[in-house]
Coordinates of C-alpha atoms in Angstrom, one line a residue:
Chain A
M30 CA 89.6 45.5 18.9
V31 CA 89.4 44.0 22.5
R32 CA 87.8 40.6 23.1
V33 CA 87.4 38.5 26.2
D34 CA 85.7 35.5 24.6
G35 CA 88.9 33.8 23.4
R36 CA 87.9 34.2 19.7
G37 CA 90.2 37.0 18.8
G38 CA 92.2 36.7 15.6
G39 CA 95.8 35.8 15.3
N40 CA 96.9 39.4 14.8
S41 CA 96.2 40.5 18.4
L42 CA 99.1 42.3 20.0
V43 CA 98.2 40.7 23.4
R44 CA 96.7 37.3 23.4
V45 CA 95.7 35.6 26.6
R46 CA 94.2 32.1 26.7
G47 CA 92.8 30.1 29.7
L48 CA 94.8 32.2 32.2
D49 CA 94.7 30.8 35.8
K50 CA 96.5 32.1 38.8
K51 CA 96.2 30.5 42.2
Y52 CA 97.9 31.5 45.5
Q53 CA 98.3 29.3 48.6
R54 CA 97.7 31.2 51.8
G55 CA 98.2 28.7 54.6
S56 CA 95.9 25.8 53.9
E57 CA 93.6 27.9 51.8
E58 CA 94.0 28.1 48.0
I59 CA 93.0 31.4 46.5
H60 CA 91.9 31.3 42.9
V61 CA 92.7 34.8 41.7
L62 CA 92.2 34.4 37.9
Q63 CA 90.1 31.7 36.4
G64 CA 90.4 30.7 32.8
L65 CA 90.7 34.3 31.6
N66 CA 90.8 35.0 27.8
L67 CA 91.8 38.4 26.4
D68 CA 92.8 39.8 23.0
V69 CA 94.1 43.4 22.7
D70 CA 95.2 45.0 19.4
A71 CA 98.0 47.5 19.0
G72 CA 96.9 51.0 19.7
D73 CA 94.1 50.0 22.1
F74 CA 93.5 51.8 25.4
V75 CA 92.0 49.3 27.9
A76 CA 91.0 50.0 31.4
F77 CA 90.5 47.1 33.9
M78 CA 88.1 47.9 36.7
G79 CA 86.9 45.8 39.6
P80 CA 86.7 45.6 43.4
S81 CA 89.8 45.1 45.5
G82 CA 91.1 41.6 45.4
S83 CA 89.5 40.9 42.0
G84 CA 92.8 40.2 40.4
K85 CA 93.4 43.4 38.4
T86 CA 97.0 43.9 39.6
T87 CA 97.7 40.2 39.4
L88 CA 96.6 40.3 35.7
L89 CA 98.8 43.3 35.1
N90 CA 101.8 41.5 36.7
L91 CA 101.3 38.5 34.6
L92 CA 101.0 40.5 31.4
G93 CA 104.2 42.4 32.3
G94 CA 106.1 39.2 33.0
L95 CA 106.6 40.0 36.6
D96 CA 104.8 36.8 37.7
L97 CA 104.0 33.4 36.2
P98 CA 100.5 32.0 35.8
S99 CA 99.4 28.7 37.3
A100 CA 98.0 27.7 33.9
G101 CA 97.3 29.2 30.5
S102 CA 99.3 31.3 28.1
I103 CA 100.2 34.9 27.3
T104 CA 101.5 35.9 24.0
V105 CA 102.7 39.4 23.3
A106 CA 103.8 40.5 19.8
G107 CA 104.2 36.8 18.9
D108 CA 106.4 35.9 21.9
E109 CA 104.8 33.5 24.4
I110 CA 106.1 34.7 27.7
T111 CA 104.6 32.1 30.0
H112 CA 107.4 29.6 29.3
M113 CA 110.3 32.0 29.3
S114 CA 113.2 31.6 31.8
A115 CA 113.6 34.3 34.4
G116 CA 116.6 35.7 32.5
K117 CA 114.8 35.9 29.2
L118 CA 111.8 37.3 30.8
T119 CA 113.9 40.1 32.3
A120 CA 115.3 41.0 28.9
W121 CA 111.8 40.7 27.3
R122 CA 110.5 43.2 29.9
A123 CA 113.3 45.7 29.1
R124 CA 112.4 45.6 25.4
H125 CA 108.6 45.3 25.4
V126 CA 107.0 46.7 28.7
G127 CA 106.7 50.2 30.1
F128 CA 105.5 50.1 33.7
I129 CA 103.7 53.0 35.4
F130 CA 103.0 52.6 39.1
Q131 CA 100.6 54.3 41.5
M132 CA 103.5 55.4 43.8
Y133 CA 105.6 56.6 40.9
N134 CA 108.5 54.6 42.2
L135 CA 111.2 57.0 41.1
I136 CA 114.7 56.6 42.6
P137 CA 115.0 59.5 45.0
V138 CA 118.7 60.0 44.6
L139 CA 118.6 60.3 40.9
T140 CA 117.4 63.3 38.9
A141 CA 114.4 63.2 36.6
F142 CA 116.8 62.8 33.7
Q143 CA 118.7 59.9 35.4
N144 CA 115.4 58.2 36.3
V145 CA 114.2 58.3 32.8
E146 CA 117.5 57.2 31.5
L147 CA 117.4 54.0 33.6
P148 CA 115.9 51.7 30.9
L149 CA 118.2 53.0 28.2
L150 CA 121.3 52.0 30.2
L151 CA 120.4 48.5 29.3
T152 CA 120.7 49.2 25.6
K153 CA 123.7 49.8 23.4
L154 CA 122.8 53.4 22.7
S155 CA 125.6 55.9 23.1
K156 CA 125.5 58.6 25.8
A157 CA 124.5 61.2 23.2
E158 CA 121.7 59.0 21.9
R159 CA 120.5 58.3 25.4
S160 CA 120.4 62.0 26.2
Q161 CA 118.4 62.7 23.0
H162 CA 115.9 59.9 23.8
V163 CA 115.5 61.1 27.5
E164 CA 115.0 64.7 26.5
T165 CA 112.4 63.7 23.9
A166 CA 110.5 61.6 26.5
L167 CA 110.6 64.5 29.0
Q168 CA 109.4 66.9 26.3
V169 CA 106.5 64.5 25.5
V170 CA 105.4 64.6 29.2
G171 CA 106.0 68.4 29.4
L172 CA 108.9 68.3 31.9
A173 CA 111.9 69.2 29.8
D174 CA 112.6 72.1 32.0
R175 CA 112.7 69.9 35.1
M176 CA 115.1 67.3 33.9
H177 CA 117.8 68.1 36.5
H178 CA 115.3 68.2 39.4
F179 CA 115.3 65.4 42.0
P180 CA 111.9 63.7 42.8
R181 CA 111.6 65.5 46.1
Q182 CA 111.7 68.8 44.1
L183 CA 108.7 67.8 42.0
S184 CA 104.9 67.6 42.7
G185 CA 103.1 64.3 42.7
G186 CA 101.7 64.9 39.2
Q187 CA 105.2 65.8 37.9
E188 CA 106.7 62.7 39.5
Q189 CA 104.1 60.6 37.8
R190 CA 104.9 62.3 34.5
V191 CA 108.6 61.4 35.0
G192 CA 107.4 57.9 35.7
I193 CA 105.5 57.9 32.3
A194 CA 108.6 59.3 30.6
R195 CA 110.6 56.4 32.0
A196 CA 108.0 54.0 30.8
I197 CA 108.0 55.3 27.2
V198 CA 111.6 56.3 26.7
A199 CA 112.7 52.9 25.3
D200 CA 109.6 52.8 23.0
P201 CA 108.1 49.6 24.5
T202 CA 105.4 47.5 22.9
F203 CA 102.8 48.4 25.5
L204 CA 102.4 50.4 28.7
L205 CA 101.0 48.7 31.8
C206 CA 99.6 51.3 34.3
D207 CA 98.7 50.2 37.8
E208 CA 96.5 52.9 39.4
P209 CA 98.5 55.7 37.9
T210 CA 96.2 58.3 39.3
G211 CA 95.5 56.6 42.6
D212 CA 97.8 58.9 44.6
L213 CA 96.9 62.2 42.8
D214 CA 94.4 65.0 43.2
R215 CA 91.7 65.3 40.6
K216 CA 93.4 68.0 38.6
S217 CA 96.7 66.1 38.4
A218 CA 94.9 62.8 37.7
D219 CA 93.1 64.4 34.8
E220 CA 96.4 65.7 33.4
I221 CA 97.9 62.2 33.7
M222 CA 94.9 60.7 31.9
D223 CA 95.1 63.4 29.2
L224 CA 98.8 62.5 28.8
L225 CA 98.0 58.7 28.5
G226 CA 95.3 59.5 26.0
R227 CA 97.7 61.5 23.9
L228 CA 100.2 58.7 23.9
V229 CA 97.6 56.4 22.5
R230 CA 96.2 58.9 19.9
E231 CA 99.3 60.7 18.8
H232 CA 102.0 58.2 19.4
G233 CA 100.1 55.0 18.7
K234 CA 100.9 53.4 22.1
T235 CA 99.0 50.5 23.5
V236 CA 97.9 51.1 27.1
L237 CA 96.5 48.7 29.6
L238 CA 95.3 50.5 32.7
V239 CA 94.1 49.2 36.1
T240 CA 92.0 51.7 38.0
H241 CA 89.4 52.1 40.7
D242 CA 88.6 55.6 39.4
P243 CA 85.6 55.6 37.0
V244 CA 86.5 59.1 35.7
A245 CA 89.9 57.8 34.8
A246 CA 88.5 54.7 33.2
E247 CA 86.2 56.8 31.0
R248 CA 89.3 58.0 29.1
A249 CA 90.0 54.4 27.9
S250 CA 88.6 53.1 24.6
V251 CA 87.4 49.9 26.4
V252 CA 86.6 49.2 30.0
L253 CA 86.8 45.6 31.2
H254 CA 85.4 44.5 34.5
L255 CA 87.1 41.9 36.5
N256 CA 85.2 40.2 39.3
K257 CA 86.4 37.2 41.3
G258 CA 89.0 36.4 38.7
V259 CA 86.7 36.5 35.8
L260 CA 86.4 39.1 33.1
E261 CA 82.7 39.7 33.1
E262 CA 82.0 42.2 30.4
A263 CA 83.6 44.4 27.8
R264 CA 82.2 47.8 27.3
K265 CA 83.2 50.2 24.7
V266 CA 83.4 53.8 25.8
E267 CA 81.7 56.3 23.5
A268 CA 84.1 58.7 22.0
S269 CA 83.4 62.2 23.4
Chain B
M10 CA 131.1 52.9 33.3
K11 CA 127.6 54.1 32.6
Y12 CA 126.2 52.7 35.9
R13 CA 128.6 54.6 38.2
H14 CA 126.0 57.2 39.2
L15 CA 123.8 54.4 40.4
L16 CA 126.6 53.2 42.6
F17 CA 127.7 56.6 43.9
S18 CA 124.2 58.1 44.3
N19 CA 123.1 55.3 46.6
L20 CA 126.0 56.0 48.9
S21 CA 124.9 59.7 49.1
R22 CA 121.4 58.6 50.1
K23 CA 122.1 58.3 53.9
K24 CA 125.1 60.5 54.4
I25 CA 125.5 59.9 58.1
R26 CA 125.2 56.1 57.7
T27 CA 127.7 56.2 54.9
T28 CA 130.1 58.5 56.8
L29 CA 129.9 56.2 59.9
T30 CA 130.6 53.1 57.9
V31 CA 133.4 54.7 56.0
G32 CA 134.7 55.9 59.3
S33 CA 134.6 52.4 60.7
F34 CA 136.7 51.1 57.9
A35 CA 139.0 54.1 58.2
V36 CA 139.6 53.5 62.0
A37 CA 140.0 49.8 61.5
L38 CA 142.5 50.2 58.7
F39 CA 144.3 52.9 60.6
L40 CA 144.7 50.5 63.5
F41 CA 145.7 47.7 61.0
G42 CA 148.4 50.1 59.7
L43 CA 149.7 50.9 63.1
L44 CA 149.7 47.2 64.1
A45 CA 151.7 46.4 60.9
V46 CA 154.1 49.2 61.8
V47 CA 154.6 47.8 65.4
R48 CA 154.9 44.2 64.1
G49 CA 157.5 45.5 61.5
A50 CA 159.4 47.3 64.2
F51 CA 159.6 44.2 66.4
N52 CA 160.5 42.0 63.4
Q53 CA 163.0 44.5 61.8
G54 CA 165.9 42.5 63.2
L55 CA 164.6 39.4 61.5
E56 CA 164.4 41.1 58.1
V57 CA 168.0 42.3 58.1
A58 CA 169.6 39.4 59.9
G59 CA 172.7 38.1 58.1
A60 CA 172.3 34.4 57.1
D61 CA 176.0 33.8 57.6
R62 CA 176.2 35.3 61.1
L63 CA 175.8 33.5 64.4
V64 CA 175.3 35.2 67.8
I65 CA 176.8 33.7 70.9
V66 CA 175.5 34.7 74.3
N67 CA 175.8 33.3 77.8
K68 CA 173.6 30.2 78.2
V69 CA 172.2 31.5 81.5
S70 CA 170.9 34.8 80.2
L71 CA 171.4 37.4 77.5
I72 CA 172.5 39.8 80.2
Q73 CA 175.2 37.5 81.6
P74 CA 178.7 38.2 80.0
L75 CA 181.2 36.0 78.3
P76 CA 185.0 36.0 78.7
I77 CA 187.1 38.0 76.2
A78 CA 189.3 34.9 76.0
Y79 CA 186.6 33.1 74.0
N80 CA 187.5 35.4 71.0
D81 CA 190.5 33.4 69.9
R82 CA 188.9 30.0 70.8
L83 CA 186.0 30.9 68.5
L84 CA 188.3 31.6 65.6
R85 CA 189.8 28.1 65.9
I86 CA 186.4 26.4 65.5
P87 CA 186.1 24.9 61.9
G88 CA 183.8 27.0 59.8
V89 CA 184.2 30.2 61.8
K90 CA 185.7 32.9 59.5
Q91 CA 185.5 36.1 61.6
V92 CA 184.7 37.1 65.2
T93 CA 183.6 40.3 66.8
H94 CA 182.1 41.2 70.2
A95 CA 180.1 44.0 71.8
N96 CA 178.7 45.1 75.1
W97 CA 175.4 46.7 76.0
F98 CA 176.1 50.0 77.7
G99 CA 172.6 51.2 78.7
G100 CA 173.5 54.8 79.3
V101 CA 171.1 57.7 79.5
Y102 CA 171.4 60.8 77.4
Q103 CA 169.8 63.8 79.2
D104 CA 166.6 62.1 80.0
E105 CA 165.6 58.4 80.5
R106 CA 163.0 58.7 77.8
N107 CA 165.7 59.4 75.2
F108 CA 166.3 55.7 74.7
F109 CA 168.7 54.5 72.0
P110 CA 171.0 51.4 72.0
Q111 CA 174.7 52.0 72.8
F112 CA 177.3 49.3 72.1
A113 CA 180.9 49.1 73.2
I114 CA 182.5 47.5 70.1
D115 CA 185.7 46.0 69.0
T116 CA 187.0 48.6 66.6
E117 CA 189.2 46.1 64.8
T118 CA 186.5 43.7 63.7
Y119 CA 183.1 45.2 64.2
R120 CA 182.9 47.2 60.9
E121 CA 184.0 44.3 58.8
M122 CA 181.3 42.1 60.4
F123 CA 178.5 44.6 59.7
P124 CA 179.2 46.1 56.3
E125 CA 175.6 47.1 55.9
F126 CA 176.4 50.1 58.1
A127 CA 178.2 52.4 55.8
M128 CA 180.2 55.6 56.5
P129 CA 183.0 57.6 54.9
E130 CA 186.4 56.0 55.4
E131 CA 188.0 59.2 56.9
Q132 CA 185.3 59.4 59.5
W133 CA 185.9 55.8 60.6
K134 CA 189.6 56.4 60.8
A135 CA 188.9 59.5 63.0
F136 CA 186.8 57.3 65.3
V137 CA 189.4 54.6 65.6
A138 CA 192.1 57.2 66.4
D139 CA 190.0 58.8 69.2
R140 CA 189.7 56.7 72.3
E141 CA 186.6 58.7 73.3
G142 CA 185.2 58.7 69.8
A143 CA 181.7 57.5 68.9
V144 CA 179.9 56.4 65.7
V145 CA 176.2 57.3 65.5
G146 CA 173.4 56.4 63.2
E147 CA 172.0 59.0 60.9
D148 CA 168.5 58.8 62.5
L149 CA 170.0 59.5 65.9
V150 CA 171.9 62.5 64.5
K151 CA 168.6 63.9 63.1
R152 CA 166.8 63.2 66.4
F153 CA 169.2 65.0 68.6
H154 CA 170.5 67.5 66.0
W155 CA 174.1 66.3 66.5
K156 CA 177.0 66.8 64.2
I157 CA 180.5 65.6 63.8
G158 CA 182.7 66.9 66.6
D159 CA 179.9 67.3 69.1
R160 CA 180.7 66.1 72.6
V161 CA 177.9 63.8 74.0
P162 CA 177.7 62.9 77.7
L163 CA 176.0 59.7 78.7
K164 CA 175.1 58.8 82.3
G165 CA 176.1 55.2 82.9
T166 CA 173.6 52.8 84.5
I167 CA 175.3 49.4 84.3
F168 CA 178.7 51.2 84.2
P169 CA 178.4 54.1 86.7
G170 CA 179.6 57.6 86.1
T171 CA 179.3 60.2 83.4
W172 CA 180.9 59.1 80.1
E173 CA 181.7 61.7 77.4
F174 CA 182.2 60.9 73.8
N175 CA 183.2 62.8 70.7
I176 CA 181.1 62.1 67.6
R177 CA 183.6 61.1 64.9
A178 CA 181.5 59.3 62.4
I179 CA 177.9 59.0 61.2
Y180 CA 176.7 55.8 59.6
H181 CA 173.8 55.1 57.3
G182 CA 172.0 51.8 56.5
T183 CA 172.5 50.4 53.1
R184 CA 169.0 48.8 53.3
Q185 CA 165.7 50.5 54.3
A186 CA 165.2 48.2 57.3
D187 CA 168.7 48.8 58.8
D188 CA 168.7 50.3 62.2
T189 CA 170.3 53.7 62.1
T190 CA 169.7 54.6 65.7
Q191 CA 172.7 53.0 67.3
F192 CA 175.6 54.5 69.2
W193 CA 179.0 52.8 69.1
F194 CA 182.1 53.5 71.1
H195 CA 185.4 51.8 71.9
Y196 CA 185.3 48.6 73.9
K197 CA 188.8 49.5 75.1
L198 CA 187.5 52.6 76.8
L199 CA 184.9 50.5 78.6
E200 CA 187.6 48.0 79.6
E201 CA 189.7 50.8 81.0
R202 CA 187.0 52.5 83.1
Q203 CA 184.8 49.6 84.2
N204 CA 185.0 48.0 87.7
Q205 CA 186.8 44.8 88.5
Y206 CA 183.8 42.6 87.9
W207 CA 183.5 43.5 84.2
K208 CA 187.2 43.3 83.4
G209 CA 187.8 40.8 80.5
L210 CA 184.2 40.3 79.8
V211 CA 182.0 41.0 76.8
G212 CA 178.3 41.0 76.3
W213 CA 178.1 38.7 73.3
Y214 CA 180.0 37.5 70.2
T215 CA 179.0 37.6 66.6
V216 CA 180.8 35.2 64.2
R217 CA 180.7 34.9 60.5
I218 CA 180.7 31.4 59.1
D219 CA 181.9 30.0 55.8
D220 CA 178.6 28.6 54.7
P221 CA 175.0 29.4 56.0
D222 CA 174.1 25.8 55.3
H223 CA 176.5 24.7 58.1
A224 CA 175.0 27.1 60.7
V225 CA 173.4 24.3 62.8
R226 CA 176.6 22.2 62.9
I227 CA 178.9 25.1 63.7
A228 CA 176.5 26.5 66.4
K229 CA 176.5 23.0 68.0
A230 CA 180.3 22.9 67.8
I231 CA 180.6 26.3 69.4
D232 CA 178.3 25.4 72.3
E233 CA 180.1 22.0 72.8
S234 CA 183.4 23.8 73.0
F235 CA 182.4 25.8 76.0
A236 CA 180.2 23.1 77.6
N237 CA 180.8 22.4 81.3
S238 CA 182.7 25.7 81.7
P239 CA 181.7 28.5 84.1
W240 CA 180.6 30.5 81.0
E241 CA 178.6 28.1 78.9
T242 CA 177.3 29.5 75.6
K243 CA 174.1 29.5 73.6
T244 CA 174.6 30.0 69.9
D245 CA 171.9 30.9 67.4
T246 CA 171.7 32.3 63.9
E247 CA 171.3 36.1 63.9
K248 CA 167.7 35.6 62.8
A249 CA 166.9 33.2 65.6
F250 CA 168.6 35.5 68.1
A251 CA 166.5 38.4 66.9
A252 CA 163.3 36.3 67.1
S253 CA 164.1 35.3 70.7
F254 CA 164.7 38.9 71.5
V255 CA 161.3 39.7 70.2
K256 CA 159.8 36.9 72.2
Q257 CA 161.1 38.5 75.4
A258 CA 158.4 41.2 74.9
G259 CA 155.7 38.5 74.8
N260 CA 154.0 36.9 71.9
I261 CA 153.7 40.1 69.9
Q262 CA 152.5 38.3 66.8
L263 CA 149.6 36.6 68.6
L264 CA 148.7 39.9 70.4
L265 CA 148.6 41.8 67.1
L266 CA 146.6 39.1 65.3
S267 CA 144.1 39.0 68.2
I268 CA 143.5 42.7 68.2
G269 CA 143.4 42.8 64.4
G270 CA 141.0 39.8 64.3
V271 CA 138.6 41.3 66.7
V272 CA 138.6 44.7 64.9
F273 CA 138.0 43.1 61.5
F274 CA 135.3 40.8 62.8
T275 CA 133.5 43.8 64.3
L276 CA 134.0 45.6 61.0
L277 CA 132.4 42.6 59.2
L278 CA 129.3 42.9 61.4
V279 CA 129.1 46.6 60.8
T280 CA 129.4 46.2 57.0
G281 CA 126.9 43.4 56.9
N282 CA 124.4 45.4 59.0
T283 CA 124.9 48.6 57.0
M284 CA 124.3 46.8 53.7
A285 CA 121.3 44.8 55.1
I286 CA 119.7 48.1 56.1
A287 CA 120.6 49.7 52.8
V288 CA 118.9 46.9 51.0
R289 CA 115.8 46.8 53.3
D290 CA 115.4 50.6 52.9
R291 CA 115.1 50.4 49.1
V292 CA 113.4 47.1 48.4
R293 CA 110.9 48.9 46.1
E294 CA 113.7 50.6 44.2
L295 CA 115.5 47.4 43.6
A296 CA 112.2 45.8 42.5
I297 CA 111.7 48.7 40.0
L298 CA 115.2 48.2 38.6
K299 CA 114.2 44.5 38.0
A300 CA 110.8 45.5 36.6
V301 CA 112.4 47.8 34.0
G302 CA 114.7 45.0 32.9
Y303 CA 117.8 44.9 35.2
S304 CA 118.8 41.3 35.8
D305 CA 119.2 39.6 39.2
N306 CA 122.9 39.5 38.7
F307 CA 123.0 43.2 38.1
V308 CA 121.3 43.9 41.4
L309 CA 123.7 41.5 43.1
G310 CA 126.6 43.3 41.6
L311 CA 125.2 46.7 42.5
V312 CA 124.8 45.9 46.2
L313 CA 128.1 44.2 46.3
G314 CA 129.7 47.1 44.5
E315 CA 128.4 49.5 47.1
A316 CA 129.9 47.4 49.9
L317 CA 133.2 47.3 48.1
L318 CA 133.2 51.0 47.4
L319 CA 132.6 51.7 51.1
A320 CA 135.4 49.4 52.0
M321 CA 137.7 50.9 49.4
V322 CA 137.1 54.5 50.4
G323 CA 137.2 53.8 54.1
G324 CA 140.1 51.4 53.9
G325 CA 142.1 53.7 51.7
L326 CA 141.5 56.6 54.0
G327 CA 142.6 54.6 57.1
I328 CA 145.8 53.3 55.4
L329 CA 146.6 56.9 54.2
L330 CA 146.2 58.2 57.7
A331 CA 148.4 55.4 59.1
K332 CA 151.0 56.3 56.4
L333 CA 150.9 59.9 57.3
F334 CA 151.2 59.1 61.0
T335 CA 154.4 57.1 60.4
L336 CA 155.9 59.9 58.4
G337 CA 156.3 61.7 61.7
G338 CA 158.8 59.0 62.8
D339 CA 159.0 57.0 65.9
P340 CA 156.7 58.5 68.6
T341 CA 158.2 56.3 71.3
R342 CA 161.6 58.1 71.5
G343 CA 163.6 55.2 70.3
L344 CA 161.7 52.0 71.4
L345 CA 160.6 51.4 67.8
P346 CA 163.4 52.7 65.7
F347 CA 162.0 51.0 62.6
F348 CA 158.7 52.9 62.5
Y349 CA 157.7 52.5 58.9
L350 CA 154.6 51.3 57.0
P351 CA 155.8 49.1 54.2
T352 CA 154.1 48.9 50.8
S353 CA 153.3 45.2 51.4
A354 CA 151.2 46.3 54.5
V355 CA 149.4 48.9 52.4
V356 CA 148.5 46.4 49.8
A357 CA 147.5 43.8 52.5
G358 CA 145.3 46.4 54.2
I359 CA 143.5 47.4 51.1
V360 CA 142.9 43.7 50.1
L361 CA 141.7 42.9 53.7
A362 CA 139.3 45.9 53.6
L363 CA 137.9 44.7 50.2
A364 CA 137.6 41.2 51.5
V365 CA 135.6 42.4 54.6
G366 CA 133.5 44.5 52.2
A367 CA 132.8 41.6 50.0
V368 CA 132.0 39.1 52.8
G369 CA 129.9 41.7 54.7
G370 CA 128.0 42.6 51.5
I371 CA 127.4 39.2 50.1
L372 CA 124.4 38.2 52.2
P373 CA 122.5 41.4 51.6
A374 CA 123.5 41.3 47.9
V375 CA 122.1 37.8 47.6
S376 CA 118.9 38.7 49.3
A377 CA 118.5 41.7 46.9
M378 CA 119.2 39.3 44.0
R379 CA 116.5 36.9 45.1
L380 CA 114.0 39.6 45.7
R381 CA 110.7 38.9 43.8
V382 CA 109.4 42.0 42.1
V383 CA 105.8 41.3 42.8
D384 CA 106.4 40.7 46.5
A385 CA 108.6 43.8 46.8
L386 CA 106.1 46.1 45.1
R387 CA 103.4 44.9 47.5
R388 CA 105.4 46.2 50.5
V389 CA 104.6 49.7 51.7

């Protein structure tokens, strides 16, 4: 259940209250997010849409603990992250957040296997256990046969699938996707959205997606519109 | 070390840049190694100088002689236990470039004064018994492929004429730094054949004293004994004498330090620049590492680790090359007989390279540590 009126129950996986974010640009103060409320339950697939500069990526950064709000609170799985120290927030991200970026952001000198393994190096898993997890994640995204390829040897769609494998390999609490299909052709974009849909349906993942693409947004269970820092409406997508 | 592929793979990213930086370290450390060798060669006399030996030369100049009559007067000075003397011969063997030191020695006292030069007793006796005999260092024997019994001609420069000697003994040093490139022959032969001016004169004296702690007092007593004579003396400890000898070639230490300083400062700039570019080139990647949960300190360590790895590989390579170069022996045909890279210089070189790597890498590493993920991901 996704709500933007601040009346969600206490069991929400993600609970945002009165979220404000302001930037100072010279003498001008830019109010990016204004008193935003949001409740997302585990297993939801939420798409955020809105024009450029509406604050979509800023919201995603705040939810992922990459940035701090000017006011308000964010609670994820019972942890309020808005008052965590930088060190704690880093450790929290490693445990709870899987990021998927528009530009894939793979490390070009590492193979697909090594890129996916990156989040696991921070855990206490043995080498054999890490290998098992990485292979499983690459199987889920359908790239088990490309694990020793470098990013330059993969297509854009395959690179993004490696990025998704990296995001899910440590079994995070939720996935934050910033325009994951923005750099892909239609066919590859559909494949990526299919994959995200499967992660929600078959693996019970919670996905929060920022996109400009209405076709991609249609795959989400809920589409939220952000305009001038305010979540204006919540629309449930009919199951096809 | 589960992160090692992160460290190594980043260095393989720009192979030319990595090669050039490693090459800079290698060249700098190779040069450092050679400077250390040259410094060691000049200071070799300081390292092996006997603490209980004093050297007495003419006060006017090292090349001015002293009377042989001083020998007995020196023995009478309180604290002096033994006396020996020698002359610089300055002969040429086949070619002027074949330089090696030749001394006309007092066969009765010289060996006892310098026990660090060892040889078989029967060879020494054979040398003493042959007025044209010579004792040569083992490095000299290797250099000219001599052997016992060979007859060696030297063309005199200070003492004119052609002088021929029979090799009767080969000495070796009992310590690594001992000079084994010397050529000794009988002072009596020199006395017989030299012209009237040099009759009864020696180049310098070496005395052994009863206690190194009395060196200053005894040296003063010696110089006072010969004050106001036509042949005034200047007495120093063997170490001070060796140091003054080195100074004649100029301030080698300052020269070497200046060259080394400039080279390492340049290397510091090269390393800093390389690491700054390396960080700037992959701002997004470092931001991704932070986004997936790597700490600021980890990123600091990663960048610093890369700088240290570059320094270690390049520095190690340079020192290795310097070591290999010195294995070929003195390339100056005798001007630097002690041509050797000591272990202490190897260690100092590696430590210096790592220090340059650390200092050069610290600013880029700190800037990587302070990188804000949100800002970095916005950059295209």
